CSV table of C-alpha atoms in Angstrom, one decimal:
chain,number,residue,atom,x,y,z
W,1,MET,CA,0.0,0.0,0.0
W,2,TYR,CA,1.3,3.4,-1.0
W,3,LYS,CA,1.7,6.0,1.7
W,4,ARG,CA,-0.3,9.1,1.0
W,5,ASN,CA,1.5,12.3,2.0
W,6,SER,CA,-1.8,14.1,2.6
W,7,GLU,CA,-2.7,11.6,5.6
W,8,LYS,CA,-1.1,13.9,8.3
W,9,LEU,CA,-3.1,16.9,7.0
W,10,ILE,CA,-6.2,15.0,7.0
W,11,ILE,CA,-5.7,13.9,10.6
W,12,GLU,CA,-4.9,17.6,11.6
W,13,LEU,CA,-8.1,18.8,10.0
W,14,LEU,CA,-10.2,16.3,11.7
W,15,GLN,CA,-8.8,17.8,14.9
W,16,ASP,CA,-9.8,21.2,13.9
W,17,PHE,CA,-13.1,20.8,12.1
W,18,ARG,CA,-16.5,19.0,12.8
W,19,ILE,CA,-16.8,17.7,9.3
W,20,LEU,CA,-14.2,16.8,6.6
W,21,TYR,CA,-15.0,15.9,3.1
W,22,LEU,CA,-12.4,14.0,1.3
W,23,THR,CA,-13.2,14.1,-2.5
W,24,GLY,CA,-11.3,13.2,-5.7
W,25,PRO,CA,-11.5,10.7,-8.6
W,26,ARG,CA,-12.8,7.1,-8.1
W,27,GLN,CA,-9.9,4.6,-7.6
W,28,ALA,CA,-7.6,7.3,-6.4
W,29,GLY,CA,-7.1,5.6,-3.0
W,30,LYS,CA,-9.8,7.6,-0.9
W,31,THR,CA,-11.4,4.4,0.6
W,32,THR,CA,-8.0,2.8,1.6
W,33,LEU,CA,-6.9,6.1,3.2
W,34,ALA,CA,-10.2,6.6,4.9
W,35,ARG,CA,-10.3,2.9,6.3
W,36,LYS,CA,-6.7,3.5,7.6
W,37,ILE,CA,-7.5,6.7,9.4
W,38,ALA,CA,-10.7,5.3,10.8
W,39,GLN,CA,-9.0,2.5,12.3
W,40,ASP,CA,-6.1,4.6,13.7
W,41,LEU,CA,-8.5,7.0,15.2
W,42,GLY,CA,-11.2,4.6,16.4
W,43,MET,CA,-14.0,6.0,14.0
W,44,GLN,CA,-16.9,3.9,12.7
W,45,TYR,CA,-16.8,3.1,9.0
W,46,ILE,CA,-19.9,2.9,6.8
W,47,SER,CA,-20.0,2.6,3.1
W,48,LEU,CA,-22.9,4.1,1.3
W,49,ASP,CA,-22.1,1.8,-1.5
W,50,GLU,CA,-23.6,-1.0,0.6
W,51,GLN,CA,-27.2,-1.4,-0.3
W,52,THR,CA,-28.6,-1.6,3.1
W,53,ALA,CA,-26.7,1.4,4.3
W,54,PHE,CA,-27.7,3.3,1.3
W,55,ALA,CA,-31.4,2.5,1.5
W,56,SER,CA,-31.6,3.5,5.1
W,57,ALA,CA,-29.7,6.8,4.5
W,58,GLN,CA,-32.0,7.6,1.4
W,59,ASN,CA,-35.4,6.6,3.2
W,60,ASP,CA,-34.6,8.2,6.6
W,61,PRO,CA,-31.8,10.6,6.6
W,62,GLN,CA,-32.4,11.9,10.0
W,63,GLY,CA,-32.9,8.5,11.6
W,64,PHE,CA,-29.8,7.2,9.8
W,65,ILE,CA,-27.6,10.0,11.4
W,66,ASP,CA,-29.4,9.7,14.8
W,67,SER,CA,-28.5,5.9,14.7
W,68,LEU,CA,-24.7,6.7,14.8
W,69,ALA,CA,-25.1,7.6,18.6
W,70,ASN,CA,-23.0,10.6,18.5
W,71,GLN,CA,-19.9,8.6,17.5
W,72,PRO,CA,-17.3,9.8,15.1
W,73,VAL,CA,-17.9,8.1,11.6
W,74,VAL,CA,-16.5,7.8,8.1
W,75,LEU,CA,-19.3,7.9,5.5
W,76,ASP,CA,-17.8,6.4,2.3
W,77,GLU,CA,-19.1,7.1,-1.1
W,78,PHE,CA,-21.2,9.9,0.3
W,79,GLN,CA,-22.1,11.4,-3.2
W,80,TYR,CA,-24.7,8.6,-3.4
W,81,ALA,CA,-26.7,10.1,-0.5
W,82,PRO,CA,-26.8,13.8,-0.7
W,83,GLU,CA,-30.2,13.5,1.3
W,84,LEU,CA,-27.9,13.3,4.4
W,85,ILE,CA,-26.5,16.9,4.1
W,86,ARG,CA,-29.5,18.3,6.0
W,87,ALA,CA,-29.4,15.8,8.7
W,88,ILE,CA,-25.5,16.2,9.0
W,89,LYS,CA,-26.0,20.0,9.2
W,90,LEU,CA,-28.5,19.6,12.1
W,91,ALA,CA,-26.2,17.1,14.0
W,92,SER,CA,-23.3,19.6,13.3
W,93,ASP,CA,-25.2,22.5,14.7
W,94,ARG,CA,-26.0,20.6,17.9
W,95,LEU,CA,-22.4,19.9,18.7
W,96,SER,CA,-20.5,21.7,21.4
W,97,PRO,CA,-17.7,24.2,20.3
W,98,GLN,CA,-15.2,21.8,21.5
W,99,GLU,CA,-16.2,18.8,19.4
W,100,ARG,CA,-14.3,18.1,16.3
W,101,GLY,CA,-13.8,15.3,13.8
W,102,ARG,CA,-17.4,13.9,13.9
W,103,PHE,CA,-18.1,13.4,10.3
W,104,PHE,CA,-15.4,12.2,7.8
W,105,LEU,CA,-17.2,12.0,4.4
W,106,THR,CA,-15.6,10.8,1.2
W,107,GLY,CA,-16.9,11.0,-2.3
W,108,SER,CA,-15.9,10.5,-5.9
W,109,ALA,CA,-17.9,13.5,-7.1
W,110,ASP,CA,-17.7,17.0,-5.9
W,111,ILE,CA,-21.3,17.1,-5.0
W,112,PHE,CA,-21.0,20.4,-3.0
W,113,SER,CA,-20.5,22.1,-6.4
W,114,SER,CA,-23.3,20.1,-8.1
W,115,ALA,CA,-26.6,21.7,-9.0
W,116,LYS,CA,-28.3,18.7,-7.4
W,117,THR,CA,-27.0,19.8,-3.9
W,118,GLN,CA,-29.4,22.7,-2.8
W,119,GLU,CA,-27.7,23.2,0.6
W,120,ALA,CA,-24.0,23.3,1.5
W,121,LEU,CA,-22.7,22.2,4.9
W,122,PRO,CA,-21.9,24.9,7.3
W,123,GLY,CA,-18.6,26.8,7.6
W,124,HIS,CA,-17.2,24.0,10.0
W,125,MET,CA,-16.4,21.7,7.2
W,126,ALA,CA,-12.8,21.3,5.6
W,127,ARG,CA,-12.5,19.9,2.0
W,128,VAL,CA,-9.5,17.9,0.7
W,129,GLU,CA,-8.9,16.6,-2.8
W,130,LEU,CA,-7.0,13.3,-3.0
W,131,TYR,CA,-5.8,12.6,-6.6
W,132,PRO,CA,-4.2,9.6,-8.1
W,133,LEU,CA,-0.6,9.1,-6.9
W,134,SER,CA,1.9,11.7,-7.5
W,135,VAL,CA,5.4,10.7,-8.6
W,136,THR,CA,6.7,11.7,-5.2
W,137,GLU,CA,4.4,9.2,-3.6
W,138,LYS,CA,5.3,6.5,-6.1
W,139,GLN,CA,8.8,7.0,-5.0
W,140,ALA,CA,8.0,6.9,-1.4
W,141,SER,CA,9.3,10.4,-0.9
W,142,SER,CA,8.1,13.5,0.9
W,143,PHE,CA,9.5,16.0,-1.6
W,144,ASN,CA,6.9,18.9,-2.3
W,145,LEU,CA,7.0,20.8,-5.5
W,146,ILE,CA,5.1,23.7,-4.0
W,147,ASP,CA,7.5,24.2,-1.0
W,148,PHE,CA,10.3,23.8,-3.4
W,149,LEU,CA,9.0,26.8,-5.6
W,150,LEU,CA,8.3,28.9,-2.5
W,151,ALA,CA,11.9,28.6,-1.2
W,152,GLU,CA,13.9,31.8,-0.8
W,153,LYS,CA,16.5,30.4,-3.2
W,154,ILE,CA,15.8,27.7,-6.0
W,155,SER,CA,18.6,25.0,-5.7
W,156,LEU,CA,18.6,21.5,-6.8
W,157,PRO,CA,19.1,18.5,-4.5
W,158,ASP,CA,22.3,16.3,-4.7
W,159,ASN,CA,20.2,13.2,-5.6
W,160,LEU,CA,18.5,14.6,-8.8
W,161,PRO,CA,18.0,11.6,-11.0
W,162,LEU,CA,18.7,11.5,-14.8
W,163,LEU,CA,15.7,10.7,-16.8
W,164,SER,CA,15.4,10.1,-20.5
W,165,ARG,CA,12.5,11.0,-22.6
W,166,GLU,CA,11.4,7.4,-22.7
W,167,GLN,CA,11.2,7.2,-19.0
W,168,ILE,CA,9.2,10.5,-18.7
W,169,ALA,CA,6.8,9.2,-21.5
W,170,GLN,CA,6.3,5.8,-19.6
W,171,ALA,CA,5.5,7.8,-16.4
W,172,LEU,CA,2.8,9.6,-18.4
W,173,ILE,CA,1.3,6.4,-19.7
W,174,ASP,CA,1.5,4.7,-16.2
W,175,GLY,CA,-0.6,7.4,-14.6
W,176,GLY,CA,-1.2,7.5,-10.9
W,177,TYR,CA,-4.1,5.1,-10.2
W,178,PRO,CA,-2.7,2.9,-7.3
W,179,GLU,CA,-4.5,-0.4,-8.4
W,180,ILE,CA,-2.7,-0.5,-11.8
W,181,GLN,CA,0.8,0.4,-11.0
W,182,ASP,CA,1.9,-3.2,-10.9
W,183,LYS,CA,-0.3,-4.5,-13.8
W,184,GLY,CA,0.9,-5.4,-17.3
W,185,SER,CA,-0.2,-3.4,-20.4
W,186,ARG,CA,-3.0,-5.8,-21.3
W,187,ALA,CA,-4.4,-5.7,-17.6
W,188,LYS,CA,-4.3,-1.8,-17.7
W,189,GLN,CA,-6.3,-1.6,-20.8
W,190,ILE,CA,-8.9,-4.0,-19.3
W,191,TRP,CA,-9.0,-2.0,-15.9
W,192,TYR,CA,-9.4,1.3,-17.8
W,193,LYS,CA,-12.3,0.0,-19.9
W,194,SER,CA,-14.0,-1.2,-16.7
W,195,TYR,CA,-13.2,2.1,-15.0
W,196,LEU,CA,-15.0,4.0,-17.8
W,197,HIS,CA,-17.9,1.9,-18.8
W,198,GLY,CA,-18.7,0.8,-15.2
W,199,ARG,CA,-18.1,3.4,-12.4
W,200,LEU,CA,-18.0,6.4,-14.6
W,201,PHE,CA,-21.4,5.9,-16.1
W,202,LYS,CA,-22.9,5.0,-12.6
W,203,ASP,CA,-21.5,8.2,-11.0
W,204,PHE,CA,-22.6,10.4,-13.9
W,205,GLU,CA,-26.1,9.1,-13.5
W,206,SER,CA,-26.0,9.9,-9.7
W,207,ILE,CA,-25.1,13.6,-10.1
W,208,TYR,CA,-26.5,14.4,-13.6
W,209,SER,CA,-30.2,14.1,-14.8
W,210,ALA,CA,-29.2,13.1,-18.4
W,211,LYS,CA,-31.8,12.6,-21.2
W,212,GLY,CA,-31.5,10.6,-24.3
W,213,ASP,CA,-28.5,8.5,-25.3
W,214,TYR,CA,-25.9,10.2,-23.1
W,215,HIS,CA,-23.8,7.0,-23.1
W,216,THR,CA,-22.8,7.5,-26.8
W,217,LYS,CA,-22.3,11.2,-26.3
W,218,LEU,CA,-20.0,10.6,-23.4
W,219,GLU,CA,-18.1,7.9,-25.3
W,220,SER,CA,-17.3,10.4,-28.1
W,221,LEU,CA,-16.9,13.4,-25.8
W,222,ILE,CA,-14.3,11.9,-23.1
W,223,PRO,CA,-11.7,11.0,-25.7
W,224,TYR,CA,-11.9,14.1,-27.5
W,225,LEU,CA,-11.3,16.0,-24.2
W,226,ALA,CA,-8.3,13.8,-23.6
W,227,GLY,CA,-6.8,15.0,-26.9
W,228,LEU,CA,-7.3,18.7,-25.8
W,229,SER,CA,-5.1,18.2,-22.7
W,230,GLY,CA,-2.9,21.3,-22.3
W,231,ASN,CA,-5.2,23.3,-24.9
W,232,LEU,CA,-7.7,25.9,-24.8
W,233,LEU,CA,-11.4,24.7,-24.2
W,234,LYS,CA,-13.8,26.2,-26.8
W,235,TYR,CA,-17.2,24.8,-26.2
W,236,ALA,CA,-18.6,25.8,-29.6
W,237,SER,CA,-15.6,24.0,-31.2
W,238,VAL,CA,-16.2,20.8,-29.3
W,239,ALA,CA,-19.8,20.8,-30.1
W,240,ASN,CA,-19.4,21.4,-33.8
W,241,ASP,CA,-16.6,18.8,-34.1
W,242,LEU,CA,-18.8,16.2,-32.3
W,243,GLY,CA,-22.2,17.2,-33.8
W,244,GLN,CA,-23.6,17.9,-30.4
W,245,ASN,CA,-25.5,20.8,-28.7
W,246,ASP,CA,-23.0,23.3,-27.2
W,247,LYS,CA,-25.1,23.8,-24.0
W,248,VAL,CA,-25.3,20.0,-23.4
W,249,VAL,CA,-21.5,19.7,-24.1
W,250,LYS,CA,-20.9,22.4,-21.5
W,251,SER,CA,-23.2,20.8,-19.0
W,252,TYR,CA,-21.5,17.4,-19.6
W,253,ILE,CA,-18.1,18.9,-19.2
W,254,GLU,CA,-19.2,20.5,-15.9
W,255,ALA,CA,-20.4,17.0,-14.8
W,256,LEU,CA,-17.1,15.3,-15.7
W,257,GLU,CA,-15.2,18.0,-13.8
W,258,TRP,CA,-17.4,17.2,-10.6
W,259,MET,CA,-16.4,13.6,-11.1
W,260,PHE,CA,-12.6,14.3,-11.5
W,261,ILE,CA,-12.2,13.0,-15.0
W,262,ILE,CA,-11.2,16.3,-16.4
W,263,LYS,CA,-9.9,19.6,-14.9
W,264,ARG,CA,-10.5,23.2,-16.3
W,265,ILE,CA,-7.7,25.7,-15.5
W,266,HIS,CA,-9.1,29.1,-15.5
W,267,PRO,CA,-7.2,32.2,-17.1
W,268,TYR,CA,-5.4,34.7,-14.8
W,269,VAL,CA,-7.6,37.8,-15.4
W,270,LYS,CA,-6.4,40.3,-12.7
W,271,ASN,CA,-5.0,43.8,-12.7
W,272,ARG,CA,-3.4,45.0,-16.0
W,273,ALA,CA,-3.4,41.4,-17.3
W,274,LYS,CA,-7.2,41.5,-17.5
W,275,ARG,CA,-7.4,43.8,-20.5
W,276,GLN,CA,-5.1,41.7,-22.7
W,277,THR,CA,-5.9,38.1,-21.6
W,278,ILE,CA,-7.9,35.7,-23.5
W,279,GLY,CA,-10.5,34.5,-21.0
W,280,ILE,CA,-10.8,30.9,-21.9
W,281,ALA,CA,-10.1,28.0,-19.7
W,282,LYS,CA,-7.6,25.3,-20.5
W,283,MET,CA,-8.4,21.7,-20.6
W,284,HIS,CA,-6.5,19.0,-18.6
W,285,THR,CA,-7.2,15.4,-17.9
W,286,VAL,CA,-6.8,14.4,-14.1
W,287,ASP,CA,-4.8,11.4,-14.9
W,288,THR,CA,-2.3,11.1,-17.9
W,289,GLY,CA,-2.6,7.4,-17.9
W,290,LEU,CA,-6.3,7.4,-18.4
W,291,ALA,CA,-5.8,10.2,-21.1
W,292,CYS,CA,-3.3,8.0,-23.0
W,293,HIS,CA,-5.7,5.1,-22.8
W,294,LEU,CA,-8.5,7.1,-24.3
W,295,LEU,CA,-6.3,8.2,-27.3
W,296,GLY,CA,-5.0,4.6,-27.9
W,297,LEU,CA,-1.4,5.4,-26.7
W,298,LYS,CA,-0.2,2.2,-25.0
W,299,LYS,CA,3.4,2.4,-25.7
W,300,LYS,CA,5.9,5.2,-24.9
W,301,GLU,CA,7.1,5.2,-28.4
W,302,GLN,CA,3.7,5.9,-29.6
W,303,LEU,CA,3.2,8.8,-27.3
W,304,LEU,CA,6.6,10.4,-28.1
W,305,ASP,CA,5.8,10.2,-31.8
W,306,SER,CA,2.3,11.7,-31.5
W,307,MET,CA,0.8,15.2,-31.5
W,308,TYR,CA,-0.2,14.8,-28.0
W,309,TYR,CA,3.1,14.5,-26.2
W,310,GLY,CA,3.6,18.2,-25.5
W,311,GLY,CA,0.2,18.7,-24.2
W,312,MET,CA,0.3,15.6,-22.1
W,313,LEU,CA,3.6,16.6,-20.5
W,314,GLU,CA,2.1,20.1,-19.5
W,315,ASN,CA,-1.1,18.1,-18.2
W,316,PHE,CA,1.3,16.1,-16.0
W,317,VAL,CA,3.0,19.0,-14.3
W,318,VAL,CA,-0.3,20.9,-13.8
W,319,MET,CA,-1.7,17.8,-12.1
W,320,GLU,CA,1.5,17.3,-10.0
W,321,CYS,CA,0.9,20.8,-8.9
W,322,PHE,CA,-2.6,20.1,-7.7
W,323,LYS,CA,-1.5,16.8,-6.0
W,324,HIS,CA,1.4,18.4,-4.1
W,325,LEU,CA,-1.0,21.2,-2.8
W,326,ALA,CA,-2.7,18.6,-0.7
W,327,TRP,CA,0.4,18.5,1.6
W,328,SER,CA,2.3,21.7,1.0
W,329,GLU,CA,2.8,24.2,3.9
W,330,GLU,CA,1.2,27.0,1.9
W,331,THR,CA,-1.9,26.9,-0.4
W,332,MET,CA,-1.9,28.5,-3.9
W,333,ASN,CA,-4.4,29.2,-6.8
W,334,ILE,CA,-3.5,27.8,-10.1
W,335,TYR,CA,-4.3,29.6,-13.4
W,336,HIS,CA,-2.9,29.9,-17.0
W,337,PHE,CA,-2.2,32.9,-19.0
W,338,ARG,CA,-2.6,33.7,-22.6
W,339,ASP,CA,-2.9,37.1,-24.3
W,340,LYS,CA,-4.2,38.2,-27.7
W,341,ARG,CA,-0.7,38.1,-29.2
W,342,LYS,CA,-0.4,34.4,-28.1
W,343,ASN,CA,2.1,34.9,-25.5
W,344,GLU,CA,1.3,32.2,-22.9
W,345,VAL,CA,2.3,30.9,-19.6
W,346,ASP,CA,1.3,27.3,-18.9
W,347,ILE,CA,0.9,27.5,-15.2
W,348,VAL,CA,0.5,30.6,-12.9
W,349,LEU,CA,0.8,30.0,-9.2
W,350,GLU,CA,-0.9,32.7,-7.1
W,351,GLN,CA,0.5,32.8,-3.4
W,352,GLU,CA,-1.8,34.0,-0.6
W,353,ASP,CA,0.1,37.4,-0.7
W,354,ASN,CA,-0.7,37.7,-4.4
W,355,ARG,CA,2.8,37.2,-5.6
W,356,LEU,CA,3.0,34.9,-8.7
W,357,ILE,CA,5.2,32.2,-10.0
W,358,GLY,CA,5.0,31.5,-13.9
W,359,ILE,CA,5.9,28.2,-15.2
W,360,GLU,CA,6.3,26.9,-18.8
W,361,VAL,CA,6.6,23.3,-19.7
W,362,LYS,CA,8.9,22.3,-22.7
W,363,ALA,CA,9.3,18.8,-24.0
W,364,SER,CA,12.9,19.8,-25.2
W,365,SER,CA,16.2,18.9,-23.4
W,366,THR,CA,17.7,22.3,-24.5
W,367,ILE,CA,16.4,25.7,-23.7
W,368,ARG,CA,16.8,29.1,-25.4
W,369,SER,CA,16.1,32.6,-24.2
W,370,SER,CA,13.0,32.8,-26.5
W,371,ASP,CA,11.4,30.0,-24.3
W,372,PHE,CA,11.0,32.7,-21.7
W,373,LYS,CA,9.0,35.2,-24.0
W,374,GLY,CA,5.6,34.5,-22.5
W,375,LEU,CA,7.0,34.6,-18.9
W,376,GLN,CA,8.6,38.0,-19.5
W,377,LYS,CA,5.4,39.4,-21.1
W,378,PHE,CA,3.5,38.2,-18.1
W,379,ALA,CA,6.1,39.7,-15.7
W,380,GLU,CA,5.6,43.2,-17.6
W,381,LEU,CA,1.7,43.0,-17.0
W,382,THR,CA,1.9,41.9,-13.3
W,383,GLY,CA,4.8,44.1,-12.2
W,384,ASN,CA,6.0,43.6,-8.6
W,385,GLN,CA,3.6,40.8,-8.0
W,386,PHE,CA,5.9,38.6,-10.3
W,387,LYS,CA,8.2,36.7,-8.3
W,388,CYS,CA,10.1,34.5,-10.7
W,389,GLY,CA,9.5,32.5,-14.1
W,390,LEU,CA,10.5,28.9,-14.5
W,391,VAL,CA,10.7,26.7,-17.7
W,392,PHE,CA,10.5,22.9,-16.8
W,393,TYR,CA,12.4,21.0,-19.4
W,394,THR,CA,13.9,17.5,-19.8
W,395,GLY,CA,17.5,18.5,-19.4
W,396,SER,CA,19.6,17.8,-16.2
W,397,ARG,CA,20.9,21.2,-15.0
W,398,LEU,CA,19.4,24.3,-13.3
W,399,LEU,CA,20.2,27.1,-15.6
W,400,PRO,CA,19.7,30.9,-14.8
W,401,PHE,CA,18.2,33.1,-17.5
W,402,GLY,CA,17.7,36.4,-15.7
W,403,ASP,CA,17.2,39.5,-17.6
W,404,GLY,CA,18.8,41.7,-14.9
W,405,ASN,CA,15.5,42.6,-13.4
W,406,ARG,CA,13.6,39.5,-12.6
W,407,PRO,CA,14.7,35.9,-11.9
W,408,TYR,CA,14.1,33.2,-14.6
W,409,PHE,CA,15.5,29.7,-14.4
W,410,ALA,CA,15.3,26.5,-16.6
W,411,VAL,CA,14.5,23.7,-14.1
W,412,PRO,CA,14.9,19.9,-14.9
W,413,LEU,CA,11.5,18.1,-14.9
W,414,SER,CA,13.3,15.3,-13.0
W,415,ILE,CA,13.0,17.3,-9.8
W,416,LEU,CA,9.5,15.7,-9.4
W,417,TRP,CA,11.5,12.3,-8.9
W,418,VAL,CA,13.7,13.4,-6.1
């Protein structure tokens, strides 16, 4: 079993909040982690995927919560029973100010963003996202990319590994779902098909009131979106290419994001940058292994020779940022930047003090000063908020590219494997 670096944070939050909601993609490891924490902390564990518990929760939400006898409880697969929200709210309101960690909820859909959820839980709920394994967790390491970027001085550790393009491509194909890390290629393909056609459609039905033949629409939409990884998301173009209604396409994409299949990265549109920014989100797939499966890319050679490699590499770094945020010392907002002259920055990290770090991701092992063009334009627009600009590349050395006014560095992508 893989050690999840966010476990410590979850336990701390259970000591500070009455309710904790652990959400993220199905099969990312939420149940395994929740069971472990429940055992360590002496909490009850109830899965709403079990028919009897589900029927009770659905038919008599208040009675179901009352039956817990005021004991701390894990309610797994909570997205199946949003009817419990009101009962949990009432139970939480009755707790004394000192009581914490009463409800530990897990769910594979972000139901507190869903239109089906009419009432959110009160302010004493913490929310944590658990994604598939990061490279750090697969390596049993505690390295954190966000903390590395926030350090006063960027420096490489002595144990930086040397990685070939083939090794990086294989990491993208492997993805991060814990259950398939030791499976062969054929077994992985079977697992992904089961994941998509089994659980995905079940979850979609639970959060979206679809009409008509939505299975067929999803079967064409999801691979199309995987091919857009690292690119701007234009709903009208997607709908036109697939011959579907653009409003339906947008609503399906929102549902797929609630289910953690895809992730939209919104543009940075603040201050002076607002007037020149193209206000379109970027599309990313939550797991590159799933995206490669959807695109029929089973071998690293296929991925490297495909038109998707650059976008998939950017997708990979974006999702590593989100994964590392789950156990970093500080929180950040993640955006992208693109102006009307096509200057762009793949990742914009905004600190709590509004300072900004720009990151470009390049699939090349060599870097030129022109690779920093988008970062330099972004720095001009954001002024003193701009902290530094980085280009992640597949080379092996940390290289300065400062212009005399602001710090810029080329950073080896292999830093993630430390």
